Short mmCIF file of C-alpha atoms and ligand atoms in Angstrom, two decimals:
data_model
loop_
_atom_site.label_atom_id
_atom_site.label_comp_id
_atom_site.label_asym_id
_atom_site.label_seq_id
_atom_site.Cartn_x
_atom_site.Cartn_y
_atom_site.Cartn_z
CA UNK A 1211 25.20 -6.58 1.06
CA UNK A 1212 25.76 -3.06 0.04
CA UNK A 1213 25.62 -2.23 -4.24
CA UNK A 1214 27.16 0.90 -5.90
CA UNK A 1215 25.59 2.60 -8.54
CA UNK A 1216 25.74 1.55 -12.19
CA UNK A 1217 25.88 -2.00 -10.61
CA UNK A 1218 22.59 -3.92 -11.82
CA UNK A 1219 20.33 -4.99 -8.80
CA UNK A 1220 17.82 -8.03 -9.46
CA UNK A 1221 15.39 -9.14 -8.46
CA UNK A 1222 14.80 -12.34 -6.89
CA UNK A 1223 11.25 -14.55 -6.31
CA UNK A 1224 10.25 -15.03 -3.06
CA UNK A 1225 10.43 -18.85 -3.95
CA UNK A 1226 12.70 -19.88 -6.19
CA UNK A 1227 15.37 -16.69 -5.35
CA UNK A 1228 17.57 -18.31 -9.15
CA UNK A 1229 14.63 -16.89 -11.03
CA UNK A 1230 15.61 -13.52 -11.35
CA UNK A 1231 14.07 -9.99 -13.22
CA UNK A 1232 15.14 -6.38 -14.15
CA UNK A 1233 13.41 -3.58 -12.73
CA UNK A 1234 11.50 -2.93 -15.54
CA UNK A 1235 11.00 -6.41 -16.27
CA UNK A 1236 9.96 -7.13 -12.62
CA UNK A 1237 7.03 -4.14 -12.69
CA UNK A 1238 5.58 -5.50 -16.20
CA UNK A 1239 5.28 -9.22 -14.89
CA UNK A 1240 3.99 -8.10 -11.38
CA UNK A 1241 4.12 -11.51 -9.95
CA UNK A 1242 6.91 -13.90 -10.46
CA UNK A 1243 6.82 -16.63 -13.04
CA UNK A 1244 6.58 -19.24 -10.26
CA UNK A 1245 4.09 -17.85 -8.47
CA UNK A 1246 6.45 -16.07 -5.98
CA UNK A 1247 6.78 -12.13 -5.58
CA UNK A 1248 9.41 -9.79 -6.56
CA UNK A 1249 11.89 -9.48 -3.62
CA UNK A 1250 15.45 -7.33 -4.28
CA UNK A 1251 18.62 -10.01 -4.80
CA UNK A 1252 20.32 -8.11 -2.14
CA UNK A 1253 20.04 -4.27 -0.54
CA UNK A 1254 21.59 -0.78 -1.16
CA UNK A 1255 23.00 0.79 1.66
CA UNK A 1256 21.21 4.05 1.90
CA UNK A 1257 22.44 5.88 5.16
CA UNK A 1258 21.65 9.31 5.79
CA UNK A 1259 24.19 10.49 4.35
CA UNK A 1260 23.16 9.63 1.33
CA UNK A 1261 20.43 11.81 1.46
CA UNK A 1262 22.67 15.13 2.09
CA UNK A 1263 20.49 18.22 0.56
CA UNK A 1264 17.36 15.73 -0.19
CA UNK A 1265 14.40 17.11 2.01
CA UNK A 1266 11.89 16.83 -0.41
CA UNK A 1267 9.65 13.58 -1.38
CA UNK A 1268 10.76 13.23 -5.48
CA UNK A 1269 14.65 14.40 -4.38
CA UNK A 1270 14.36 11.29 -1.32
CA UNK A 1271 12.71 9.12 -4.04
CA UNK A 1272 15.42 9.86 -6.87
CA UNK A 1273 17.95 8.72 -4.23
CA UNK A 1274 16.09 5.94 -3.01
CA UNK A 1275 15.04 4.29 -5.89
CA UNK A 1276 18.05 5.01 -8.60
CA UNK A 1277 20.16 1.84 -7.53
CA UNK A 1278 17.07 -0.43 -7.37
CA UNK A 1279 16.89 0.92 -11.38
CA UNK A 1280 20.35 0.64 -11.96
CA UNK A 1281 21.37 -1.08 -15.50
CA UNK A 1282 18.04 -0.87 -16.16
CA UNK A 1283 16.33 0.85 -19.31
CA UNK A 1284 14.26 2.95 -16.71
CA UNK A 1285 17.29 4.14 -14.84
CA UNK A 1286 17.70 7.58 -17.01
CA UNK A 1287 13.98 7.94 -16.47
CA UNK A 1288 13.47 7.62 -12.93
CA UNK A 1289 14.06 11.33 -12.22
CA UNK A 1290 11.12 12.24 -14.52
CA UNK A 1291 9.20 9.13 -13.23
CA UNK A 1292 9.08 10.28 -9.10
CA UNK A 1293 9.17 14.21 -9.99
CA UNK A 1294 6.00 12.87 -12.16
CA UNK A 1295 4.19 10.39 -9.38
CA UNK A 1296 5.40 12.17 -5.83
CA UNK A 1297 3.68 15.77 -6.80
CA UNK A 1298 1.39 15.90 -3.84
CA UNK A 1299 2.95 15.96 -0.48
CA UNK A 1300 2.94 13.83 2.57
CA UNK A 1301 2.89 16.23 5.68
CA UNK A 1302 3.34 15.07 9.38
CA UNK A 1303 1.66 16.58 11.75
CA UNK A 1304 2.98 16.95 15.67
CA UNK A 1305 0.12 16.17 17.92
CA UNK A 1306 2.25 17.00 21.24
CA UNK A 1307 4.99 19.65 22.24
CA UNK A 1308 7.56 17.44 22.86
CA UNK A 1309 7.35 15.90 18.83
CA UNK A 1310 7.39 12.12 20.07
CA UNK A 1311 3.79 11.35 18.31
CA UNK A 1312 2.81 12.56 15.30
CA UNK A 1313 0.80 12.01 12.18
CA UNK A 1314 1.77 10.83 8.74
CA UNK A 1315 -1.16 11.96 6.39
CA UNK A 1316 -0.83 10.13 3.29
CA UNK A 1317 -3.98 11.33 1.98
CA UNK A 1318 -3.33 14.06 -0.39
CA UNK A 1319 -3.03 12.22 -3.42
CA UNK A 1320 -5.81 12.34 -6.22
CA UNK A 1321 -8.01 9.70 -4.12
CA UNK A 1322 -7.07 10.31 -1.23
CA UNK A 1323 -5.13 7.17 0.66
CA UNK A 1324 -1.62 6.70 0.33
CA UNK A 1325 -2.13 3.99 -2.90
CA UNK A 1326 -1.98 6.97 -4.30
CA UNK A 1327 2.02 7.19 -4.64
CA UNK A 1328 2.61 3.55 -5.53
CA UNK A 1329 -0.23 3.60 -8.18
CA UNK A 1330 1.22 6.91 -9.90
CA UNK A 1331 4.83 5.62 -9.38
CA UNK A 1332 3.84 2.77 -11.15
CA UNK A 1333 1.38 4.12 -14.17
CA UNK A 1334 4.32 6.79 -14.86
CA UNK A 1335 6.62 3.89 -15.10
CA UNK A 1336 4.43 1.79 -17.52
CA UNK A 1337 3.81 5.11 -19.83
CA UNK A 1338 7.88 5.21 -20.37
CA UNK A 1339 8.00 1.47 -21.12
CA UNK A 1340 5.54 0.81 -23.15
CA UNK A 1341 6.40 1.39 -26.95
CA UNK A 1342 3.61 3.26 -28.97
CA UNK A 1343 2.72 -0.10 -31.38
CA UNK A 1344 3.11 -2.64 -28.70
CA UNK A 1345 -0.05 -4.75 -28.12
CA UNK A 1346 -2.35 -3.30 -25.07
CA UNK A 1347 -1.90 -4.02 -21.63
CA UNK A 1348 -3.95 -5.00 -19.46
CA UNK A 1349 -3.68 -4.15 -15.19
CA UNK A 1350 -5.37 -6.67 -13.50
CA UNK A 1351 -6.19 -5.37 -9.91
CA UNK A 1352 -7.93 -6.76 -7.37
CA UNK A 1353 -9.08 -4.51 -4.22
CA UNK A 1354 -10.73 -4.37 -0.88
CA UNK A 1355 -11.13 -0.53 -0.77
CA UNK A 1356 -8.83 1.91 -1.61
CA UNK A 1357 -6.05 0.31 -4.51
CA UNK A 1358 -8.59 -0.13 -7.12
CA UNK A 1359 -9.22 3.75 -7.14
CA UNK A 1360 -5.63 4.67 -7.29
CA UNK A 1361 -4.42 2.45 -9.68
CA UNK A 1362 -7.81 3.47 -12.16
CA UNK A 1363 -7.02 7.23 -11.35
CA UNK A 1364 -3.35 6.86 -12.20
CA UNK A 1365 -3.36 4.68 -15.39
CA UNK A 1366 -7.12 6.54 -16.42
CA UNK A 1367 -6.63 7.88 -20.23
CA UNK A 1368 -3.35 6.26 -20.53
CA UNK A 1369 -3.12 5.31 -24.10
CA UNK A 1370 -2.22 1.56 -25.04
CA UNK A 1371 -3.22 0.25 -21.38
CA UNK A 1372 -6.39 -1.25 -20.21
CA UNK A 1373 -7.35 -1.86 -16.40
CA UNK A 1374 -9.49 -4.46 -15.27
CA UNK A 1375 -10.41 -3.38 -10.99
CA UNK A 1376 -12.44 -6.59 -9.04
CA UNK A 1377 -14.11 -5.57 -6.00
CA UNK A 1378 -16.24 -7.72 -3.54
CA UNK A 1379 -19.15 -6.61 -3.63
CA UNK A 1380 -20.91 -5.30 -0.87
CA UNK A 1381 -18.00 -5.04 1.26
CA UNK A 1382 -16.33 -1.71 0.30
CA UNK A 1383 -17.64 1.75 1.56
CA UNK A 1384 -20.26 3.44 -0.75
CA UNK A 1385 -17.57 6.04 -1.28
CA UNK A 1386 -14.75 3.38 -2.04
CA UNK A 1387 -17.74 1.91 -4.56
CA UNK A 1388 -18.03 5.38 -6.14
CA UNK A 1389 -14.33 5.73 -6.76
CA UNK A 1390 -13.55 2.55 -7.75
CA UNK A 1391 -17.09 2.86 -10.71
CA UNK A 1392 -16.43 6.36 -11.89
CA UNK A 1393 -14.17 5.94 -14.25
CA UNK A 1394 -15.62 4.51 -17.98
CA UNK A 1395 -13.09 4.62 -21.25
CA UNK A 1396 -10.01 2.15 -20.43
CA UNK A 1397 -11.40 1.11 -17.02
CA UNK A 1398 -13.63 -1.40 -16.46
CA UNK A 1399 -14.89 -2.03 -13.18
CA UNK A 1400 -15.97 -5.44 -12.09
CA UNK A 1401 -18.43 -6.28 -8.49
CA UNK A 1402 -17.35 -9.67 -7.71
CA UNK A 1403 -19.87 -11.75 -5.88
CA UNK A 1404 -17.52 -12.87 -3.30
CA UNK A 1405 -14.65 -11.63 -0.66
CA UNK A 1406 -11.38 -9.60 -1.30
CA UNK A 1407 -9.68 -12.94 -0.94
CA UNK A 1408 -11.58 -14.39 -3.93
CA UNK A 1409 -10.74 -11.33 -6.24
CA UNK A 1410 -7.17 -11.48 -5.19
CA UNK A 1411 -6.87 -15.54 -6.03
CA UNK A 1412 -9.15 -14.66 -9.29
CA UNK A 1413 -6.42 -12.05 -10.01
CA UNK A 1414 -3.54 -15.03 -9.23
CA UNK A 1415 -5.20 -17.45 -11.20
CA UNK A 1416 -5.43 -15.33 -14.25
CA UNK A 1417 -1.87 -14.54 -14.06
CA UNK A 1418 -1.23 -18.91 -13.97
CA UNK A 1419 -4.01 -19.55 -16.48
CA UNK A 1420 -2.54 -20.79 -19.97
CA UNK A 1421 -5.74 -20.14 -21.64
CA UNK A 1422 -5.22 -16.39 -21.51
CA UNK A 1423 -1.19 -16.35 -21.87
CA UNK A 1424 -0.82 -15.36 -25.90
CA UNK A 1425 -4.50 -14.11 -25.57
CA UNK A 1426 -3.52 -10.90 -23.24
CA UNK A 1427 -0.70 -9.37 -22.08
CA UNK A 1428 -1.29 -9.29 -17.97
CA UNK A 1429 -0.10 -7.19 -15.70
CA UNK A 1430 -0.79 -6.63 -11.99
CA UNK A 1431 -0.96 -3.25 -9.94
CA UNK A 1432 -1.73 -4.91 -6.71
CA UNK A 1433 0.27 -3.81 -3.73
CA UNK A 1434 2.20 -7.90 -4.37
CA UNK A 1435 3.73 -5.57 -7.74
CA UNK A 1436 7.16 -4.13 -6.57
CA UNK A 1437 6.32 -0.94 -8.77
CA UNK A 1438 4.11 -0.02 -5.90
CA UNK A 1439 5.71 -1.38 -3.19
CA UNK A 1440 9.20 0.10 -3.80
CA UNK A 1441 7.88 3.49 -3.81
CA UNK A 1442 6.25 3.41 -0.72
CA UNK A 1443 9.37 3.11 1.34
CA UNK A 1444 10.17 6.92 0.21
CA UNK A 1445 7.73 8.30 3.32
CA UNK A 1446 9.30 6.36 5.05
CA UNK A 1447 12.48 7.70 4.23
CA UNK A 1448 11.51 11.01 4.04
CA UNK A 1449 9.98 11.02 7.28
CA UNK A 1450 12.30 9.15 8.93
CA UNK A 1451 15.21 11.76 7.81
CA UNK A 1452 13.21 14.83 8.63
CA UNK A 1453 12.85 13.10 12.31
CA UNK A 1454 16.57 12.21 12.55
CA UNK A 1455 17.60 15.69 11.33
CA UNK A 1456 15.79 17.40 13.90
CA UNK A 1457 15.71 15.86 16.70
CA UNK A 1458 18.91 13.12 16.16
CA UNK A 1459 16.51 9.74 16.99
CA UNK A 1460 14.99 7.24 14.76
CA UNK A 1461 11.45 7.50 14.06
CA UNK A 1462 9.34 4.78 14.68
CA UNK A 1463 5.92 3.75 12.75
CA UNK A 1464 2.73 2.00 13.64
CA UNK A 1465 1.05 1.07 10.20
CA UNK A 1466 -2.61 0.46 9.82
CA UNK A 1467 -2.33 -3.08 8.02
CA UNK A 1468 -3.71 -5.49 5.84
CA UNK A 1469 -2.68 -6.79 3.16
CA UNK A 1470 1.12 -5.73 4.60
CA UNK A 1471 2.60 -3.77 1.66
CA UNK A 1472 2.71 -0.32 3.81
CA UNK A 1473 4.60 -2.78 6.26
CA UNK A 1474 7.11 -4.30 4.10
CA UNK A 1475 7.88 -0.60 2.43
CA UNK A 1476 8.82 0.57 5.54
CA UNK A 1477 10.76 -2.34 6.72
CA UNK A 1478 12.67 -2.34 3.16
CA UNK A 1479 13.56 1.27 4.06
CA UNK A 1480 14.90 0.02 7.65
CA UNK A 1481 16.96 -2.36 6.08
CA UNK A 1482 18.79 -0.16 3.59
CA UNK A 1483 19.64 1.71 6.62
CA UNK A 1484 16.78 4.65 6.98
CA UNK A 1485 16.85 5.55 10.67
CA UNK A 1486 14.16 3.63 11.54
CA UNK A 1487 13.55 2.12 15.26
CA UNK A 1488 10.24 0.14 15.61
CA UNK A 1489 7.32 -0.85 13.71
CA UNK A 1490 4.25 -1.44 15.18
CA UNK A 1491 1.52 -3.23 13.05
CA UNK A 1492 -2.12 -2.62 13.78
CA UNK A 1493 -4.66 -4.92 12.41
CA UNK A 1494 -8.11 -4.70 12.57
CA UNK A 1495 -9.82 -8.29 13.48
CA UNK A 1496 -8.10 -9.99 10.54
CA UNK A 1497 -5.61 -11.33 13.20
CA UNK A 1498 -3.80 -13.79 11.54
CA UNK A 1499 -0.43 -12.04 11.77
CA UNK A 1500 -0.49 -10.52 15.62
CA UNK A 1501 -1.74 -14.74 15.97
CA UNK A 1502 1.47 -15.86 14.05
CA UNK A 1503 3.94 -13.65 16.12
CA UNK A 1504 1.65 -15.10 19.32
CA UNK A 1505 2.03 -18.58 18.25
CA UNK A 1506 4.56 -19.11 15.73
CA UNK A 1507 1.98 -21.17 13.91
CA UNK A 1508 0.95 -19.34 10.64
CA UNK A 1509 -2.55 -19.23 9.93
CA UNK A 1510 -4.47 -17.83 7.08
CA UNK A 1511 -8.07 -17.85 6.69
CA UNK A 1512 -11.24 -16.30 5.32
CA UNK A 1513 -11.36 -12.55 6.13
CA UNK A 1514 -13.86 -10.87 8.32
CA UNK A 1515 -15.88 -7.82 7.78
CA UNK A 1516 -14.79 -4.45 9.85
CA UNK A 1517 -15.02 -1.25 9.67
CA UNK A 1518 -11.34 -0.87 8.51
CA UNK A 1519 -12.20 -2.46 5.32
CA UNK A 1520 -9.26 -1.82 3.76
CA UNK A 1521 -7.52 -3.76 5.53
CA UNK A 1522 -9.90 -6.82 5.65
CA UNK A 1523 -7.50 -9.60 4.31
CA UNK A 1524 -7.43 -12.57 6.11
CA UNK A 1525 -4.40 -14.65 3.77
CA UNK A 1526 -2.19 -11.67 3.29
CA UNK A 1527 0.02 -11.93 -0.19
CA UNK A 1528 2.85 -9.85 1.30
CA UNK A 1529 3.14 -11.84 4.55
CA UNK A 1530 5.81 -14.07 1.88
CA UNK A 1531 7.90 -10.94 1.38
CA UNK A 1532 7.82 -10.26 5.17
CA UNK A 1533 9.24 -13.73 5.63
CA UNK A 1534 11.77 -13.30 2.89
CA UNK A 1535 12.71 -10.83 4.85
CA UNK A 1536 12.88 -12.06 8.56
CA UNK A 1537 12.13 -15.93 8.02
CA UNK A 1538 10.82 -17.50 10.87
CA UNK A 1539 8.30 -15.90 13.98
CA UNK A 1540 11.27 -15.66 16.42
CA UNK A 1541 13.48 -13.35 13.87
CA UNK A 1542 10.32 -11.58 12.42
CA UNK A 1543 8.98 -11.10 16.72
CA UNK A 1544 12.45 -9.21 16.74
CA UNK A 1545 11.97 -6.76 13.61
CA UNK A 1546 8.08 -5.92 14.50
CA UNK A 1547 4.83 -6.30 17.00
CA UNK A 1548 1.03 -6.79 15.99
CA UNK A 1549 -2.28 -6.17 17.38
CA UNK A 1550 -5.38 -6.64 16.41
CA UNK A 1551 -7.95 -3.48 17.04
CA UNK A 1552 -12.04 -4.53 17.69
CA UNK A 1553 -14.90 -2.19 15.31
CA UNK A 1554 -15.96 -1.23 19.30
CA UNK A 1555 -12.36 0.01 20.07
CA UNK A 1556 -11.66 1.73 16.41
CA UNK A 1557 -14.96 3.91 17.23
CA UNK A 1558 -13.71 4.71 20.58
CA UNK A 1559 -10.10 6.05 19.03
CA UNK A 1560 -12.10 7.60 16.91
CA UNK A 1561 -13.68 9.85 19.16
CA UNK A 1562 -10.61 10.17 21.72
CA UNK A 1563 -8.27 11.88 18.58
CA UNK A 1564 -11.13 13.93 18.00
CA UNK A 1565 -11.66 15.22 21.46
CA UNK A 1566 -7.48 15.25 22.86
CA UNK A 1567 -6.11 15.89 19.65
CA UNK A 1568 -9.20 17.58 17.59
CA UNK A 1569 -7.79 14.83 14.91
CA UNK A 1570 -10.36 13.26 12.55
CA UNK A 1571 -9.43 9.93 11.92
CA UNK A 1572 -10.56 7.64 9.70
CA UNK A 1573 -11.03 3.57 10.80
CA UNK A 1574 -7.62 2.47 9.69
CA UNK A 1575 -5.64 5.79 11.30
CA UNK A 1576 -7.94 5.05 14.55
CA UNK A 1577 -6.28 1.66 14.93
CA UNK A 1578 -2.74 2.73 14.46
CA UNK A 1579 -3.91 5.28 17.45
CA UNK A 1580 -5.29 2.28 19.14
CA UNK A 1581 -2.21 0.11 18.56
CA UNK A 1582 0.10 2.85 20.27
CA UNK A 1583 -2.22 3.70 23.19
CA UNK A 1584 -1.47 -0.05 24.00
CA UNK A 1585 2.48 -0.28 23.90
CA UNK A 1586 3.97 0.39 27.36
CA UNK A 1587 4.17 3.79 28.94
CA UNK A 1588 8.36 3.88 28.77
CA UNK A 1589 8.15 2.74 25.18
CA UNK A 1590 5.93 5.09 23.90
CA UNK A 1591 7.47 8.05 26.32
CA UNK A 1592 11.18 6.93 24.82
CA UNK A 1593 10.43 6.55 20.98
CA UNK A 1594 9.78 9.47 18.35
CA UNK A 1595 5.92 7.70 17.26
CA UNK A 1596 4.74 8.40 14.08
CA UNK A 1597 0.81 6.77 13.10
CA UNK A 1598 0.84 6.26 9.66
CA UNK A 1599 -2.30 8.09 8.36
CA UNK A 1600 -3.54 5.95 5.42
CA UNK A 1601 -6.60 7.14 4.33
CA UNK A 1602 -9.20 10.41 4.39
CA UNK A 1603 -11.64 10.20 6.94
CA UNK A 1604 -13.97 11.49 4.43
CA UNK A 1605 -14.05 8.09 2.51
CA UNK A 1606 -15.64 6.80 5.44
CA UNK A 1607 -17.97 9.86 6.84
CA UNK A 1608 -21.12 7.07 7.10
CA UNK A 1609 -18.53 6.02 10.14
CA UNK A 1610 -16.74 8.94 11.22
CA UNK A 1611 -19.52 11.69 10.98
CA UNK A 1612 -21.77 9.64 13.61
CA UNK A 1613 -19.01 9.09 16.25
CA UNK A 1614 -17.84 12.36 16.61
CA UNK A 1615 -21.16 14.22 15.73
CA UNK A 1616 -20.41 16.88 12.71
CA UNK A 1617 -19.60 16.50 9.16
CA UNK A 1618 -16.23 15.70 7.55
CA UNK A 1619 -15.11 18.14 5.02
CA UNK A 1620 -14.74 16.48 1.50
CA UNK A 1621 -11.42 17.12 -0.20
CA UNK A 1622 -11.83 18.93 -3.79
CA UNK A 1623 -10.40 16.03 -5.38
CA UNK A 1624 -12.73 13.50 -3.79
CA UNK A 1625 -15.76 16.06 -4.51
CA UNK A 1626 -14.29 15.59 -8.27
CA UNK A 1627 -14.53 12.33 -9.01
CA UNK A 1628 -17.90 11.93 -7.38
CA UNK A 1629 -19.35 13.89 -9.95
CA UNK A 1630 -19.01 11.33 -12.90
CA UNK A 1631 -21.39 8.73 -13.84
CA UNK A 1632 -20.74 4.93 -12.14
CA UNK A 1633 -19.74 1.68 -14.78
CA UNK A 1634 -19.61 -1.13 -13.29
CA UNK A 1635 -20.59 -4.99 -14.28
CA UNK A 1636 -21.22 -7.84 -11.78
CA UNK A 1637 -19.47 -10.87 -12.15
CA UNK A 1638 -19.18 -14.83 -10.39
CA UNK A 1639 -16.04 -14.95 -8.60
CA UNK A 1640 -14.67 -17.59 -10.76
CA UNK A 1641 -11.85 -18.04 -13.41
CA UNK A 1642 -14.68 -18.26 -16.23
CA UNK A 1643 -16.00 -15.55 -15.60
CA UNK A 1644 -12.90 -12.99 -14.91
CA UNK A 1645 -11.63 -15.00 -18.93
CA UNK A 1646 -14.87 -13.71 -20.33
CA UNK A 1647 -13.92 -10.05 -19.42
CA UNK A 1648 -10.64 -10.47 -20.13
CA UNK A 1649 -11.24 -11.66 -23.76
CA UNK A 1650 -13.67 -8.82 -25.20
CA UNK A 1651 -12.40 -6.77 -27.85
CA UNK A 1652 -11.00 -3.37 -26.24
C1 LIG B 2463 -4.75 -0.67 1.65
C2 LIG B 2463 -5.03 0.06 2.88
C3 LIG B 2463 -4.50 -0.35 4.11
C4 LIG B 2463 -3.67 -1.59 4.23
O1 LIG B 2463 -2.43 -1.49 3.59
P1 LIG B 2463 -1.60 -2.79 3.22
O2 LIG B 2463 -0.44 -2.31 2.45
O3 LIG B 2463 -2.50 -3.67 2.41
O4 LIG B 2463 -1.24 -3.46 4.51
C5 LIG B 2463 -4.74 0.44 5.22
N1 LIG B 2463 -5.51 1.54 5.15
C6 LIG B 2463 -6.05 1.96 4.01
C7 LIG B 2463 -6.89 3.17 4.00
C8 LIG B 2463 -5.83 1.24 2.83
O5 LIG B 2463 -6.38 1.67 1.69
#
């Protein structure tokens, strides 16, 4: 299972595993030709030790992500590609003495949630393959909050590259809104009448549709791209060495989840042999993964609206790489719990990490806190916990600010992009009307 360096690594689709891409290849097409997502033909072994003298997020990344590049034309680039994309940091912060819960605060990117690295990881990539005459690309990327922001801010002013962000309209925070509108020049930001779901099957269909194949060249940036999925399994790393270097112990995760990218990062990490223990995933009332662990029956359905809106998916895309993974609810019950958090209980967390921990949280934090505060006492007394922090509680003062009674301070870079005039255009959330975007003239 294990690959040396220099060795190429492919990868596989989720369905059909004999269709198989480069690295680079695999980030340009974003989804699979059948349909299927990106999943590595087999795994590096990345022990500890093959971290020695890496404590840093771009030195873990080089590591990480150099035999996943391997053979590649991006493999002599990937140095300048994470020192490039992973130049804001991801602290942890200890909440008690003893270090066996703590905080991973992935907000500290340009907007602020931890998209942030996979979206920069990504647009640095696409800058060093695209050649200066090719034909434009154009990111499709569909988003229930926080991805569409990332990916615009990342690929924004990139020359040669167009990106085309669907929303649903209505259901993201007037902050997300604001982020996701600001942006004008190669961004164009589009207010679907409809759910998340419906942007993200627009966003599949347009990928499928023959009509636009010849017409544009497509790309995705959605968390179902291994460009940003890959890269998110360096915090894990990272923080998973730091833990194991200190204290000796595994570090174990509960990560606020949705559409289950964050989930699958960390679990790819696991697997190439990070010190990682458990994973914990907390889900707001989109419960149809804590159901499918329950039941063994998988479920999807229409998504509901909650205050983690982020993470309001009800048919989650990466579920398929989670059962590529651990196939079947018996083998995946092994490798990972779920629970599903109420907009009552998120408020309540809320206010406790304010008050015990003087923590401001925002919804999607406040159910990773939930999701702990429920595993048994032993468990949580015997593991090294770390909540996966994935957003700033700023993005959603209109529900923070009332619970715990005093204003959130807005980061500088939030306060930035706030400042610029809003684009945005609405549109049907049908096929016909995403082709009629995609075909005017840049
Ligand atoms: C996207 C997002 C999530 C969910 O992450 P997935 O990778 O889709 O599971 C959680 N919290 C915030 C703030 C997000 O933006």
């Amino acid at each position: 299972m294990s690959a040396s360096l220099g060795e190429p690594l492919r990868f596989a689709s989720s369905r059909d595993a004999s269709a198989a891409s480069g690295f680079g290849a695999a980030l340009l097409q974003g989804l699979a030709p059948d349909g299927g997502l990106y999943v590595p033909e087999r795994w590096p072994s990345l022990p500890v030790e093959a971290f020695e003298g890496a404590t840093h997020l771009p030195a873990v990344a080089a590591r990480l992500l150099a035999p996943f590049a391997a053979g590649d034309a991006l493999a002599p680039r990937v140095n300048e590609i994470v020192t490039e994309a992973f130049n804001f940091p991801a602290p942890r912060v200890v909440l008690t003495d003893d270090d066996r819960l703590s905080v991973l605060e992935l907000f500290h990117g340009p907007t602020a949630a931890f998209k942030d690295f996979g979206a920069r990881f990504l647009a640095a990539a696409f800058a060093r393959m695209r050649p200066q005459d090719a034909a434009p690309l154009t990111i499709l990327v569909a988003t229930s909050g926080d991805t569409g922001g990332a990916v615009a801010a990342a690929f924004h002013q990139r020359a040669g590259i167009r990106v085309v962000v669907l929303f649903p309209r209505g259901l993201v925070s007037p902050l997300q809104e604001r982020q996701l509108t600001c942006w004008g020049g190669n961004v164009r930001s589009l207010s679907v009448r409809g759910t998340f779901d419906d942007c993200q099957r627009l966003v599949k269909e347009a990928f499928l549709d023959e009509s636009l194949k010849g017409e544009a060249t497509l790309s995705s940036a959605n968390s179902i791209n291994l460009g940003r999925l890959l890269p998110q399994a360096v915090y894990y790393a990272a923080t998973s060495l730091e833990i194991f270097r200190k204290h000796g112990e595994p570090a174990s995760f509960v990560v606020p989840s949705g559409n289950l990218g964050n989930a699958v990062a960390c679990l790819w990490a696991k697997r190439m042999g990070l010190p990682i223990a458990d994973l914990v995933l907390a889900h707001n009332r989109n419960r149809a993964v804590p159901d499918y662990l329950a039941t063994g029956q998988w479920r999807p359905r229409p998504s509901i609206a909650t205050l983690a809106s982020a993470m309001d998916v009800g048919d989650p895309s990466n579920m398929e790489r989670l059962l590529a993974l651990h196939p079947g609810p018996g083998d995946l019950r092994a490798a990972v719990s779920a629970t599903s958090v109420t907009d009552e209980e998120i408020r309540a967390r809320i206010l406790s990490g304010y008050r015990r921990y003087g923590q401001i949280w925002c919804p999607h934090t406040a159910t990773a806190a939930e999701a702990w505060e429920r595993l048994p006492k032993l468990k949580r007394a015997a593991g090294r916990w770390v909540l996966v922090a994935t957003a700033h509680p700023a993005k959603f003062a209109e529900i923070v600010e009332p619970v715990i009674g005093r204003a959130v301070p807005v980061p500088a870079s939030l306060a930035k992009l706030f400042a610029r005039p809003a684009h945005c255009q609405e549109i049907d959330s049908s096929l016909a009307a995403l082709r009629g975007v995609l075909r005017e003239k840049v």
